GROMACS .gro file of C-alpha atoms in nm:
model
   82
    1MET     CA    1  -5.628   3.221   1.723
    2ASP     CA    2  -5.683   3.221   1.347
    3GLU     CA    3  -5.327   3.243   1.214
    4THR     CA    4  -5.151   3.052   0.945
    5TYR     CA    5  -4.817   2.865   0.993
    6TYR     CA    6  -4.633   2.839   0.666
    7ILE     CA    7  -4.441   2.520   0.604
    8SER     CA    8  -4.098   2.605   0.456
    9ALA     CA    9  -3.754   2.452   0.418
   10GLU     CA   10  -3.704   2.484   0.793
   11THR     CA   11  -3.755   2.173   1.002
   12LEU     CA   12  -4.114   2.110   1.096
   13THR     CA   13  -4.126   1.942   1.436
   14LEU     CA   14  -4.397   1.737   1.594
   15GLU     CA   15  -4.405   2.004   1.867
   16ARG     CA   16  -4.476   2.280   1.615
   17ILE     CA   17  -4.757   2.075   1.455
   18THR     CA   18  -4.905   2.009   1.799
   19GLN     CA   19  -4.879   2.381   1.883
   20SER     CA   20  -5.059   2.477   1.565
   21LEU     CA   21  -5.336   2.223   1.631
   22GLN     CA   22  -5.381   2.342   1.982
   23GLU     CA   23  -5.392   2.706   1.877
   24GLY     CA   24  -5.630   2.632   1.594
   25SER     CA   25  -5.389   2.776   1.346
   26GLN     CA   26  -5.386   2.664   0.984
   27LEU     CA   27  -5.093   2.489   0.814
   28ALA     CA   28  -5.004   2.597   0.459
   29LEU     CA   29  -4.711   2.567   0.217
   30SER     CA   30  -4.494   2.872   0.181
   31GLN     CA   31  -4.447   3.022  -0.162
   32GLU     CA   32  -4.086   2.891  -0.161
   33SER     CA   33  -4.208   2.543  -0.081
   34ARG     CA   34  -4.463   2.556  -0.361
   35GLN     CA   35  -4.192   2.668  -0.602
   36ARG     CA   36  -3.960   2.388  -0.492
   37ILE     CA   37  -4.240   2.125  -0.533
   38GLN     CA   38  -4.320   2.261  -0.875
   39HIS     CA   39  -3.954   2.248  -0.977
   40CYS     CA   40  -3.934   1.882  -0.872
   41ARG     CA   41  -4.263   1.809  -1.049
   42ASP     CA   42  -4.132   1.967  -1.374
   43TYR     CA   43  -3.807   1.772  -1.346
   44LEU     CA   44  -3.989   1.439  -1.305
   45THR     CA   45  -4.231   1.512  -1.586
   46ASP     CA   46  -3.940   1.592  -1.818
   47LYS     CA   47  -3.748   1.275  -1.710
   48LEU     CA   48  -4.060   1.058  -1.763
   49ALA     CA   49  -4.125   1.213  -2.104
   50HIS     CA   50  -3.775   1.166  -2.232
   51SER     CA   51  -3.650   0.855  -2.065
   52ASP     CA   52  -3.735   0.487  -2.023
   53GLU     CA   53  -3.576   0.496  -1.667
   54LEU     CA   54  -3.765   0.339  -1.388
   55PHE     CA   55  -3.864   0.555  -1.086
   56TYR     CA   56  -3.992   0.349  -0.800
   57GLY     CA   57  -4.355   0.413  -0.727
   58ILE     CA   58  -4.388   0.673  -0.998
   59ASN     CA   59  -4.374   0.457  -1.309
   60THR     CA   60  -4.331   0.123  -1.148
   61GLY     CA   61  -4.528  -0.102  -0.923
   62PHE     CA   62  -4.469  -0.126  -0.553
   63GLY     CA   63  -4.297  -0.391  -0.339
   64SER     CA   64  -4.242  -0.709  -0.538
   65LEU     CA   65  -4.368  -0.532  -0.847
   66CYS     CA   66  -4.099  -0.269  -0.833
   67ASN     CA   67  -3.937  -0.389  -1.157
   68ILE     CA   68  -4.270  -0.375  -1.347
   69GLN     CA   69  -4.295  -0.061  -1.557
   70ILE     CA   70  -4.635   0.104  -1.561
   71SER     CA   71  -4.749   0.258  -1.900
   72LYS     CA   72  -4.743   0.633  -1.941
   73GLU     CA   73  -5.122   0.640  -1.946
   74GLU     CA   74  -5.145   0.443  -1.622
   75THR     CA   75  -4.863   0.648  -1.453
   76GLU     CA   76  -5.084   0.956  -1.444
   77ALA     CA   77  -5.374   0.764  -1.299
   78LEU     CA   78  -5.155   0.606  -1.038
   79GLN     CA   79  -5.015   0.939  -0.921
   80TYR     CA   80  -5.355   1.097  -0.905
   81LYS     CA   81  -5.485   0.809  -0.691
   82LEU     CA   82  -5.191   0.842  -0.454
   0.00000   0.00000   0.00000
């Protein structure tokens, strides 16, 4: 079977993932999910551009480095690597 299962706001269960793998169907983001992700991305980009606020793992280090702010230049590189 060569179908696509679109991941949406509905709960994605382990059973559904297993079923998709067994059927050989593709998993893809729904258009609504893509829009929601883009909305969150735009929100964070705006907050980072206009605030010195710390956002764990986005513009800070991880673990014991959680209070260390990463420069704006390094933030983009960090997110790309993740």
